[in-house]
XYZ file of C-alpha atoms in Angstrom:
779
model
C 95.661 101.328 70.113
C 97.141 104.660 69.416
C 94.171 106.911 69.135
C 91.181 106.558 71.231
C 88.102 108.612 71.728
C 85.795 107.784 74.439
C 82.522 109.126 75.927
C 81.797 109.267 79.505
C 78.358 108.027 80.805
C 77.098 111.754 80.780
C 77.964 112.325 77.638
C 80.802 114.532 77.884
C 83.572 114.380 75.479
C 86.766 112.902 76.463
C 89.818 113.955 74.319
C 91.271 110.936 72.314
C 94.685 110.094 74.271
C 97.958 109.319 72.460
C 99.529 106.339 74.209
C 101.921 105.138 71.585
C 105.092 106.161 73.544
C 103.971 105.015 77.115
C 105.145 101.003 76.543
C 108.496 102.320 74.993
C 109.216 104.548 78.258
C 108.236 101.973 80.405
C 110.498 99.532 78.808
C 113.286 101.880 78.836
C 112.857 102.276 82.405
C 112.789 98.676 83.046
C 115.847 98.473 80.993
C 117.623 100.735 82.572
C 116.783 99.164 85.717
C 118.283 95.817 84.764
C 121.304 97.381 82.999
C 122.264 99.389 86.003
C 122.359 96.484 88.332
C 125.785 95.497 87.067
C 125.670 91.849 87.308
C 125.719 88.942 84.305
C 122.265 87.833 85.392
C 120.418 90.954 84.994
C 122.222 91.635 81.879
C 120.911 88.054 80.454
C 117.316 88.698 81.433
C 117.349 92.240 79.381
C 118.688 90.633 76.384
C 116.299 87.922 76.703
C 113.582 90.826 76.892
C 115.097 92.474 73.883
C 115.221 89.361 71.765
C 111.721 88.787 72.812
C 110.091 92.007 71.687
C 112.277 91.845 68.125
C 110.739 88.578 67.407
C 107.408 90.383 68.150
C 108.167 92.863 66.022
C 109.123 90.870 63.225
C 106.200 88.421 63.512
C 103.657 91.229 63.576
C 105.740 93.742 61.484
C 105.360 96.511 63.602
C 107.727 99.503 63.775
C 106.466 100.504 67.210
C 107.743 97.164 68.574
C 111.147 97.788 66.581
C 111.324 101.451 68.453
C 110.599 99.827 72.161
C 113.225 97.015 71.194
C 115.670 99.826 70.386
C 115.006 101.870 73.540
C 115.297 98.889 75.384
C 118.835 98.098 73.958
C 120.366 101.561 73.984
C 119.091 102.229 77.645
C 120.084 98.942 78.724
C 123.963 98.919 77.022
C 124.200 102.860 78.462
C 123.187 101.773 81.990
C 125.456 98.737 81.815
C 128.233 100.494 80.474
C 127.968 102.923 83.197
C 127.703 100.283 85.779
C 130.973 98.692 84.454
C 132.745 101.835 84.605
C 131.705 102.604 88.337
C 132.549 98.828 89.387
C 136.193 98.624 87.694
C 139.356 100.317 87.401
C 141.791 101.445 90.277
C 139.198 103.554 92.066
C 137.007 100.284 92.327
C 140.047 98.164 93.514
C 141.150 101.008 95.968
C 137.275 100.930 97.407
C 137.135 97.061 97.573
C 140.450 97.009 99.395
C 139.203 99.671 101.860
C 142.190 101.675 101.192
C 143.355 104.608 102.643
C 143.938 107.754 100.032
C 144.113 110.987 99.698
C 141.986 112.584 96.872
C 140.999 115.804 94.827
C 137.194 116.130 94.633
C 135.016 118.725 93.297
C 131.768 119.610 95.009
C 128.600 118.738 93.090
C 125.761 119.544 95.911
C 125.219 121.140 98.938
C 126.030 119.348 102.029
C 123.229 116.965 104.033
C 123.793 116.868 107.595
C 122.336 113.683 109.212
C 121.510 113.921 112.695
C 122.384 111.453 115.381
C 120.330 108.511 115.337
C 120.924 105.751 118.420
C 124.666 105.130 119.032
C 125.373 106.585 115.470
C 126.979 110.487 116.011
C 125.552 112.818 113.673
C 127.550 113.169 110.416
C 127.540 114.915 106.946
C 127.519 113.557 103.626
C 128.444 115.425 100.291
C 127.964 114.283 96.565
C 131.451 115.087 94.654
C 133.293 114.386 91.623
C 136.575 112.678 92.185
C 139.398 113.935 90.093
C 142.674 112.930 91.327
C 143.451 109.889 93.771
C 146.576 108.781 95.900
C 146.595 105.617 97.428
C 149.168 102.330 97.641
C 151.923 104.487 96.450
C 150.275 105.645 93.425
C 148.357 108.289 91.831
C 145.488 108.454 89.222
C 143.704 111.267 87.402
C 139.808 110.474 86.528
C 136.517 111.567 87.006
C 133.821 109.313 89.029
C 131.149 110.130 91.408
C 132.004 109.883 95.374
C 129.852 110.118 98.299
C 131.751 111.790 100.934
C 130.512 110.821 104.455
C 132.452 113.041 107.626
C 131.801 112.644 111.115
C 132.930 114.343 114.371
C 134.740 118.000 113.766
C 135.263 117.505 110.294
C 131.135 117.599 109.273
C 131.145 121.142 110.367
C 133.856 121.863 107.768
C 132.101 119.972 105.149
C 128.744 121.215 105.636
C 130.172 124.970 105.103
C 131.603 123.912 101.684
C 130.309 125.719 98.377
C 129.107 123.825 95.252
C 131.831 124.186 92.902
C 134.676 124.100 95.002
C 137.779 121.770 94.809
C 138.891 120.165 97.720
C 141.809 117.791 99.064
C 140.808 115.374 101.727
C 142.360 111.867 103.150
C 139.867 109.135 104.209
C 139.400 105.278 103.985
C 137.225 104.204 101.003
C 134.364 101.701 100.832
C 132.583 99.995 98.245
C 128.923 101.474 97.684
C 125.851 99.561 97.428
C 125.048 97.259 94.106
C 122.709 99.703 91.967
C 124.255 103.136 93.401
C 125.394 105.512 90.902
C 128.661 106.067 92.670
C 131.880 104.417 92.338
C 132.755 104.863 95.746
C 132.411 105.951 99.503
C 134.832 108.207 100.886
C 135.134 108.485 104.823
C 136.952 111.616 105.486
C 139.558 111.635 108.177
C 141.281 115.048 109.189
C 141.126 118.275 107.798
C 139.847 119.224 104.485
C 142.014 121.617 102.427
C 140.376 124.028 99.824
C 142.384 123.598 96.613
C 140.224 125.999 94.414
C 136.904 128.261 95.664
C 133.848 127.535 92.871
C 134.006 129.954 89.720
C 132.356 133.124 89.149
C 128.865 131.822 88.207
C 128.596 129.101 91.221
C 129.997 131.666 93.510
C 126.878 134.186 92.212
C 124.192 131.075 92.687
C 125.800 130.464 96.329
C 125.129 134.306 96.932
C 121.641 134.081 95.687
C 120.847 131.144 97.864
C 122.356 132.748 100.583
C 120.179 135.657 100.320
C 117.145 133.559 100.552
C 118.445 132.209 103.615
C 118.937 135.552 104.871
C 115.855 136.966 103.852
C 114.106 134.300 106.519
C 116.603 134.669 109.257
C 114.445 136.272 111.766
C 111.587 134.260 110.921
C 110.630 131.252 113.541
C 112.948 127.984 113.197
C 110.506 125.798 110.842
C 109.766 128.163 108.354
C 113.320 129.628 108.152
C 114.031 125.813 107.095
C 111.136 124.991 105.220
C 111.217 128.296 102.864
C 114.639 127.325 101.310
C 113.564 123.779 101.129
C 110.342 124.608 99.123
C 112.310 127.143 96.682
C 115.459 125.523 95.940
C 115.547 122.018 97.841
C 118.118 123.176 100.664
C 117.054 120.739 103.272
C 119.864 121.518 105.195
C 118.127 123.078 108.196
C 114.841 121.314 107.947
C 114.477 119.048 111.467
C 113.519 115.007 111.415
C 110.366 115.755 113.540
C 108.943 118.004 110.479
C 110.078 115.818 107.872
C 108.198 112.876 110.042
C 104.827 114.933 109.882
C 105.191 115.701 106.637
C 105.571 111.897 105.757
C 102.813 111.284 107.903
C 100.409 113.563 106.011
C 101.353 112.982 102.581
C 103.329 116.543 102.154
C 106.957 114.870 101.871
C 107.067 116.303 98.043
C 106.927 119.754 99.658
C 110.910 119.215 101.472
C 112.700 118.856 98.016
C 112.629 119.914 94.693
C 109.879 118.954 92.321
C 108.456 119.592 89.270
C 105.546 121.782 91.164
C 108.232 124.467 91.838
C 108.852 124.801 88.334
C 105.188 124.998 87.239
C 104.507 127.626 89.726
C 107.489 129.775 88.722
C 106.754 129.251 85.283
C 102.946 130.126 85.602
C 103.799 133.015 87.364
C 106.518 134.786 85.201
C 104.215 133.857 82.151
C 101.137 135.987 83.694
C 103.359 138.560 84.566
C 104.843 139.014 81.005
C 101.196 138.486 79.600
C 100.559 141.403 82.205
C 103.477 143.715 80.705
C 102.369 142.962 77.094
C 104.757 140.104 76.006
C 103.200 138.031 73.426
C 103.982 135.212 70.807
C 107.202 133.526 70.666
C 108.719 135.803 73.157
C 106.367 134.203 75.863
C 108.312 131.008 75.259
C 111.808 132.847 75.787
C 110.430 133.740 79.158
C 109.512 130.589 79.934
C 113.116 128.979 78.793
C 114.723 131.691 80.771
C 112.798 130.607 83.511
C 114.149 127.112 83.210
C 117.483 128.217 83.087
C 117.053 130.329 86.201
C 115.321 127.441 87.830
C 118.273 125.018 87.141
C 121.172 127.263 88.031
C 119.633 128.074 91.308
C 118.625 124.753 92.145
C 121.747 123.108 90.883
C 122.251 120.841 87.853
C 121.908 117.609 89.675
C 119.576 114.749 88.293
C 116.832 115.354 90.435
C 116.718 119.028 89.508
C 117.032 118.159 85.763
C 114.292 115.509 86.498
C 111.930 118.026 88.177
C 112.664 120.534 85.272
C 111.397 117.924 82.757
C 108.265 116.854 84.991
C 107.423 120.624 85.726
C 107.494 121.545 81.904
C 105.294 118.400 81.224
C 102.968 119.361 83.737
C 102.529 123.129 82.697
C 101.977 121.805 79.175
C 99.050 119.492 80.633
C 97.235 122.585 81.979
C 96.921 123.957 78.239
C 94.391 122.985 75.824
C 94.926 119.462 74.743
C 96.773 118.733 77.864
C 95.438 115.466 78.308
C 95.817 114.302 74.840
C 99.217 115.198 74.261
C 99.830 115.086 78.044
C 101.053 111.122 78.015
C 102.989 111.673 75.244
C 104.992 114.450 76.381
C 105.697 112.713 79.541
C 106.833 109.846 77.984
C 109.148 112.088 75.500
C 110.479 113.184 79.073
C 111.218 109.916 80.750
C 112.897 108.850 77.256
C 115.153 111.950 77.046
C 115.942 111.271 81.045
C 116.636 107.797 81.210
C 119.094 108.363 78.062
C 120.836 111.187 79.760
C 121.252 109.234 83.030
C 120.026 105.529 83.058
C 120.421 105.476 86.861
C 117.213 107.424 87.190
C 115.620 104.300 86.542
C 116.495 103.571 90.461
C 115.313 106.568 91.762
C 112.472 106.956 93.883
C 112.114 110.334 93.272
C 111.868 109.633 89.365
C 109.311 107.133 90.078
C 107.443 109.727 92.161
C 107.621 112.468 89.851
C 106.788 110.284 86.904
C 103.528 109.010 88.421
C 102.290 112.101 90.082
C 102.838 113.662 86.878
C 100.717 110.638 85.114
C 98.023 110.707 87.692
C 97.432 114.652 86.982
C 97.680 114.353 83.350
C 95.180 111.589 83.107
C 92.568 112.150 85.902
C 92.948 115.578 87.325
C 91.382 117.630 84.349
C 88.421 115.502 83.449
C 87.634 115.265 87.155
C 87.846 119.009 87.952
C 85.108 119.146 84.905
C 82.684 117.201 86.908
C 83.321 118.578 90.113
C 83.031 121.974 88.596
C 79.302 121.501 87.863
C 78.661 121.754 91.887
C 81.415 123.150 93.121
C 83.573 126.459 92.044
C 86.417 125.800 89.353
C 88.830 126.845 92.169
C 87.637 124.286 94.716
C 87.276 121.631 92.136
C 91.043 121.983 90.918
C 92.060 122.020 94.528
C 90.679 118.506 94.973
C 91.152 116.807 91.844
C 94.878 117.505 91.510
C 96.334 116.512 94.907
C 93.876 113.489 94.883
C 95.057 112.346 91.253
C 99.023 112.671 92.599
C 98.133 110.986 95.775
C 96.205 108.016 94.187
C 98.886 107.399 91.471
C 101.663 107.694 93.865
C 100.273 105.589 96.895
C 101.811 102.232 96.401
C 105.186 104.008 96.057
C 104.992 106.157 99.105
C 103.673 102.948 101.320
C 106.787 101.015 100.014
C 109.007 103.858 101.177
C 107.272 104.645 104.354
C 105.581 101.512 105.217
C 102.379 103.233 106.112
C 99.524 104.885 103.995
C 98.839 108.828 104.492
C 94.935 108.484 104.927
C 95.317 112.409 105.507
C 97.002 113.036 102.567
C 94.064 114.243 100.266
C 92.928 116.547 102.973
C 96.462 118.079 103.798
C 97.374 118.511 100.289
C 94.239 120.315 99.744
C 94.452 122.811 102.731
C 98.438 123.472 102.119
C 97.927 123.812 98.293
C 96.768 127.640 98.465
C 99.953 128.309 100.651
C 102.710 126.467 98.236
C 102.390 128.836 95.168
C 103.085 132.137 97.284
C 105.454 130.432 99.440
C 107.403 129.108 96.428
C 107.220 132.511 94.279
C 107.632 134.676 97.471
C 110.755 132.476 97.910
C 112.126 133.052 94.279
C 111.465 136.816 94.447
C 113.090 136.731 97.906
C 116.306 135.464 96.567
C 116.302 137.591 93.747
C 115.588 140.817 95.571
C 118.339 139.778 97.885
C 121.034 141.237 95.397
C 119.543 144.478 95.017
C 118.173 145.256 98.520
C 118.098 143.244 101.965
C 115.039 145.111 102.998
C 113.290 144.610 99.944
C 114.230 140.579 100.264
C 113.116 140.607 104.111
C 109.633 141.773 102.633
C 109.271 138.708 100.574
C 110.686 136.439 102.808
C 108.149 137.528 105.058
C 105.504 136.772 103.045
C 107.037 133.153 102.079
C 107.690 132.596 105.714
C 104.328 133.127 106.948
C 102.904 130.857 103.827
C 105.277 128.016 104.803
C 104.218 128.628 108.548
C 100.666 127.607 107.365
C 101.858 124.454 105.474
C 103.903 123.543 109.142
C 100.275 123.891 110.816
C 98.522 121.766 108.480
C 101.218 119.173 108.679
C 101.400 119.083 112.659
C 98.008 119.032 113.040
C 97.200 116.705 110.683
C 99.999 114.120 111.950
C 98.295 114.412 115.222
C 95.165 113.222 114.260
C 95.022 109.444 115.462
C 94.092 107.983 111.981
C 96.058 110.166 110.042
C 98.464 107.214 108.940
C 97.702 103.570 108.289
C 100.625 101.004 109.023
C 101.136 98.700 105.422
C 102.922 95.859 104.941
C 106.186 96.342 102.819
C 105.910 93.277 100.527
C 105.544 92.765 96.823
C 102.104 91.348 97.325
C 100.845 93.725 99.470
C 102.217 96.930 97.344
C 101.126 95.191 94.045
C 97.188 94.499 95.595
C 97.637 98.449 96.767
C 98.552 99.780 93.442
C 95.878 97.936 91.584
C 93.406 99.147 94.360
C 94.556 102.614 93.607
C 93.905 102.183 89.922
C 90.688 100.901 90.144
C 89.380 103.619 92.589
C 90.913 106.181 89.889
C 88.686 104.382 87.198
C 85.443 104.800 89.329
C 86.507 108.401 90.676
C 84.737 110.391 88.052
C 81.480 108.437 88.424
C 81.906 109.143 92.208
C 82.590 112.580 91.761
C 79.962 113.887 89.541
C 77.362 112.613 92.461
C 77.454 115.361 95.121
C 75.733 113.372 97.311
C 78.090 110.440 97.139
C 81.117 112.569 97.084
C 80.152 114.422 100.130
C 79.361 111.125 102.138
C 82.914 109.599 101.364
C 84.470 112.620 102.426
C 82.590 113.076 105.745
C 83.409 109.618 106.131
C 87.038 109.978 105.633
C 87.147 112.859 107.941
C 85.452 110.649 110.748
C 88.061 108.279 110.176
C 91.015 110.571 111.111
C 89.439 111.138 114.645
C 89.945 107.347 115.648
C 93.190 105.262 115.151
C 92.668 102.433 112.453
C 91.521 98.940 113.994
C 93.441 96.070 112.120
C 91.385 92.805 112.325
C 92.626 90.408 114.946
C 95.288 92.943 116.138
C 95.991 93.059 119.187
C 95.477 89.264 119.777
C 93.031 88.832 122.724
C 95.135 87.888 125.846
C 98.165 89.348 124.764
C 101.089 89.896 127.649
C 104.002 91.517 126.001
C 104.355 93.095 122.727
C 107.213 94.310 120.833
C 106.108 97.525 118.770
C 107.042 98.147 115.314
C 108.866 101.471 115.870
C 111.432 100.936 113.441
C 115.132 100.856 114.463
C 114.845 100.849 117.895
C 113.348 99.256 120.903
C 109.721 99.680 122.529
C 108.386 96.999 124.281
C 104.929 96.906 126.294
C 104.232 94.646 129.176
C 100.861 94.040 130.388
C 100.169 95.282 133.870
C 96.235 95.401 134.212
C 93.258 96.651 131.943
C 94.303 99.678 129.935
C 97.637 99.563 132.001
C 100.867 98.433 130.730
C 104.731 98.955 131.851
C 106.969 100.173 128.528
C 110.336 99.224 128.147
C 112.072 101.632 125.984
C 110.125 104.275 123.779
C 111.957 103.884 120.125
C 113.436 106.961 118.000
C 110.202 108.368 116.971
C 107.101 109.374 119.249
C 104.448 109.083 116.713
C 104.909 104.964 116.098
C 105.458 104.330 119.798
C 101.810 106.634 120.400
C 100.110 104.352 117.823
C 101.220 101.161 119.127
C 99.833 102.101 122.821
C 96.972 103.401 121.078
C 96.249 100.371 119.430
C 96.723 98.328 122.536
C 94.276 100.768 124.174
C 96.853 101.721 127.089
C 95.607 104.736 129.049
C 97.926 104.129 132.207
C 101.985 103.555 132.276
C 102.875 103.230 135.968
C 106.417 102.384 134.943
C 108.587 103.279 132.019
C 111.951 101.403 132.008
C 114.814 103.390 129.787
C 117.530 100.817 129.637
C 119.812 103.533 128.507
C 120.201 106.961 126.816
C 120.457 105.950 123.142
C 118.173 108.119 120.881
C 116.833 104.796 119.397
C 115.758 103.656 122.955
C 114.585 107.528 124.212
C 113.429 109.884 121.514
C 109.713 108.329 121.360
C 109.460 108.949 125.044
C 107.055 112.066 124.201
C 104.791 109.460 122.470
C 104.306 107.361 125.708
C 103.474 110.837 127.824
C 100.839 111.665 124.995
C 97.534 111.430 126.784
C 98.515 108.859 129.665
C 99.339 108.785 133.207
C 103.022 107.987 133.715
C 103.631 107.311 137.381
C 107.955 106.767 137.237
C 110.654 106.361 134.863
C 113.742 103.803 135.792
C 116.941 105.174 134.117
C 120.711 103.164 133.727
C 123.164 104.333 136.265
C 125.437 105.912 132.908
C 124.104 109.214 132.656
C 125.386 109.614 129.054
C 124.968 110.835 126.464
C 124.244 114.107 128.526
C 121.745 115.556 125.862
C 119.524 112.922 125.920
C 119.885 112.656 129.829
C 118.583 116.354 130.236
C 116.198 115.935 127.714
C 114.252 112.841 129.576
C 114.828 114.635 132.805
C 113.169 117.799 131.604
C 110.189 115.707 129.745
C 109.593 113.677 133.071
C 109.522 116.686 135.350
C 106.989 118.206 133.155
C 104.573 115.357 133.635
C 105.465 114.860 137.194
C 106.985 111.338 136.668
C 109.646 110.557 138.816
C 113.214 108.974 138.224
C 115.173 106.600 139.681
C 118.122 104.038 138.990
C 117.279 100.665 140.216
C 120.326 98.642 141.736
C 120.974 94.902 140.612
C 118.958 92.416 142.394
C 116.026 95.031 143.004
C 112.524 93.155 143.285
C 109.748 95.404 142.360
C 105.785 94.566 141.623
C 104.197 96.737 139.149
C 100.306 95.863 138.658
C 100.270 92.558 137.242
C 103.933 92.313 136.536
C 106.821 91.292 138.725
C 110.152 92.706 138.133
C 113.595 91.938 138.726
C 116.699 93.782 138.083
C 119.567 91.605 136.714
C 121.776 94.180 135.220
C 124.385 95.864 134.595
C 126.487 94.299 137.573
C 129.563 96.611 137.081
C 129.719 100.116 136.630
C 131.759 101.020 133.516
C 133.953 104.057 132.874
C 133.681 105.977 129.565
C 136.953 105.385 127.133
C 137.498 105.101 123.474
C 134.934 102.945 122.606
C 131.811 105.132 124.492
C 128.948 103.720 122.646
C 129.952 99.897 123.551
C 130.234 101.164 127.084
C 126.691 103.037 127.110
C 125.242 99.601 125.529
C 126.819 97.640 128.174
C 125.095 99.959 131.004
C 121.963 99.031 129.838
C 118.921 97.950 132.442
C 118.469 94.432 132.119
C 115.481 93.382 133.650
C 113.434 90.148 134.298
C 109.794 90.605 133.961
C 106.927 88.070 134.821
C 103.118 88.671 134.193
C 100.689 85.646 134.347
C 103.206 82.962 134.317
C 104.997 84.515 131.304
C 108.780 85.312 131.816
C 110.427 87.773 129.418
C 114.464 88.783 129.452
C 114.476 92.604 128.432
C 118.209 93.247 127.536
C 118.323 96.579 126.312
C 121.547 96.776 123.955
C 124.137 94.858 126.424
C 126.911 93.666 124.750
C 129.196 90.647 125.449
C 131.136 91.804 128.287
C 128.169 93.029 130.236
C 126.019 89.805 129.135
C 129.238 87.655 130.699
C 129.407 89.917 133.608
C 125.680 88.955 134.540
C 126.449 85.272 133.803
C 129.093 85.051 136.391
C 126.897 86.437 139.407
C 125.325 83.121 138.789
C 121.488 84.880 138.604
C 119.029 82.455 137.373
C 117.952 84.128 133.551
C 115.389 81.612 132.447
C 112.650 82.852 130.662
C 110.105 82.206 128.093
C 110.848 85.254 125.894
C 114.431 86.661 125.370
C 114.454 90.306 123.757
C 117.646 89.854 121.842
C 120.385 92.104 122.972
C 121.015 95.130 120.762
C 118.476 94.588 117.818
C 120.121 91.216 116.921
C 123.912 92.505 116.511
C 126.339 90.356 115.594
C 128.134 90.521 118.906
C 126.779 87.946 121.149
C 127.851 85.710 124.134
C 126.290 82.278 123.257
C 126.252 81.166 126.829
C 123.955 84.177 127.779
C 121.288 83.184 125.166
C 121.705 79.376 126.469
C 121.315 80.328 129.781
C 118.025 81.633 128.979
C 116.322 78.459 127.877
C 113.650 80.827 125.740
C 111.381 79.451 123.472
C 111.022 82.504 121.397
C 113.503 85.169 120.648
C 112.479 88.950 119.421
C 114.775 91.205 117.681
C 113.162 94.790 117.298
C 114.860 96.281 114.434
C 114.133 98.483 111.420
C 113.502 97.981 107.769
C 116.623 98.165 105.565
C 118.527 99.702 108.564
C 122.117 100.322 107.951
C 123.516 98.179 110.733
C 122.285 94.642 109.284
C 120.281 93.919 112.245
C 119.258 91.312 112.790
C 122.595 89.539 112.086
C 122.318 86.065 110.253
C 124.834 84.506 112.738
C 122.601 86.128 115.944
C 119.530 84.480 114.257
C 121.084 81.191 113.723
C 122.242 81.206 117.233
C 118.990 81.778 118.896
C 117.339 79.126 116.326
C 120.434 76.335 117.269
C 119.197 77.082 120.608
C 115.493 75.782 119.874
C 113.874 79.334 119.693
C 111.492 80.771 117.277
C 112.838 84.003 115.958
C 110.953 86.751 115.258
C 111.908 90.309 114.265
C 110.270 93.475 113.814
C 111.493 94.657 110.382
C 109.870 91.460 108.813
C 106.997 90.716 110.873
C 106.124 93.886 112.110
C 104.810 94.098 115.882
C 105.099 90.792 117.949
C 102.423 89.751 120.795
C 103.292 86.942 123.144
C 100.662 85.230 125.348
C 100.328 81.908 127.427
C 97.611 80.198 127.507
C 97.393 76.728 129.582
C 100.970 76.906 130.014
C 101.720 77.045 126.256
C 103.445 80.155 124.672
C 101.702 81.696 121.520
C 103.019 84.494 119.208
C 101.162 86.340 117.002
C 102.521 88.956 114.401
C 101.077 91.899 113.023
C 102.031 91.553 109.654
């Protein structure tokens, strides 16, 4: 098993591959996952696994199996001990009791600003090490990882903190999710007091990082944000829209520190060193110095250490015998990293790094060799490396995003030539900033234009109708995708050696990008209402005629809303109903307008929040769509749809709970099409629901759009008054709010309703035939 020699069908020699450490590393990975889960059941499962491997080792007298059992035991014990440490002690007790405390913290990472999402305002997060905490009349000194969350005015203070600073804050503690590598979450209240500034080394690093940001300060906003992200992993300025396009086109790895960063830096340094005459062991000294500089500039975080290890593995794999020893080196890197930090076994970044590096080591070199027979070497490598990484990580990426990036291979190949210059010139700008601002600006100019080319590739790729396919996030679907990717990888060499077959498949793939993918059976024939799968938000479509529909809310993101309407073949939207102005209902509006005629827009009477109102009005004016606020009781006909506005029936005033008031101002509309009635409720909360009931209006409907994505706050009488047979909750997978709440689902079911929710079922289509309501879910 350890050493094998194969020959390809073309009689090309394939180097023997050392696989002995691969099972050991994988076993350690699994042991770390079980050990860090922190439950008795997980530890019992881990212990059982170790015993089974030990028994097999004794029966087979295998030293390799003994090593595997030892790796499982050590990583599992380390992970379990760390998990117990996080879950016990004074800090864990304070967090469990949600105590208000004063804490001294040392900043470990750069702050991250999270944009407003729906009713949730913008906030900042920060990884810290707690060194002292005072709560409930006592003070404790310790060292424990704590996640700081700050909103409102405090968020701007937090975003200005420098790594290495010691600060004192007050706030309320909360317990983290199980499996997280932190002891507590601290929600800050009030001012942040800086007790001690960062040390000399940390200050120097911050000056260099700030120098890179200054070197691109006068460039366009997107490259100004992407260059620090590419070079140093500083994503503080990257906008969500750019992140979404990178995710759609398979370029997400460029917005964070990865092993590729270090590989590019070391390759440049070693070429430069050879050019000036450095040879022998001194080249290794240059390489080690490059690693040290990389880790210092990108911070000594687990993700950076992981990237450094994977970068060294990838660089080693480029040399002679790289494939033969590559998986052995990758396994060693995995083992060392898991021993240092068992919680990496739970990191998606770790999984992506390992799989991408493994794919490149196992496949890329041999694929490049056969492609080089009929393509130039540069083009062969440009195709084989992203293809290998793309296939190896396909199942994990689909599990994260719920989609497969069809354009990923093409976009990575097109963006690849610009990643190296952007990264190397960015590092050069960072270093030159300490010598000359003019020289740094010159390097920054080159880095920014290289980044701009990558951004153009992402925008164009994301705009292609078939750029990504939706994929169900469940164990069966993801396992099937992983197995399919492996099978494709196994036959890829056979395909690539045949130019006619390779070119034919390439043309077919490019042609497929020009049209949205069709899913068999979707949309179902005769659909009348569809709740689109647009994440955590609302986006519903009511058929008003051939290729025409009324749209009720547009979700948080234009891309999924646009994709849903494309799949339904909607070309005209005579009416858009925006129930209220929260981002999870209006931010996807550009997706509705994209390539479609829109007649008018209905909005609610409460024009808050103002920035969303202004954006909607500008967008409507640009597309010549009128805006109006319909009063309660208004009846209207839109194509085949009959409408009646039933709420809001009062004009709430903004107070302390601004978000709830905005929810209660939601337009509530009864829509009837082809004998099917649906009650469209926006995010109306119990006070608004009771106010509508008090008017005595007839709320009977076949379908209830559950208010506020299935929030736990509902009025049972409101549900009962609908007599609905179907209830739909529009919610995002693993959303932070727990929508739909179990008690709300139970309430609807207790009233005889069939409950569907988009986070589990995907898009939901409702039709009516011969008086019978039928439902089809996309998943």
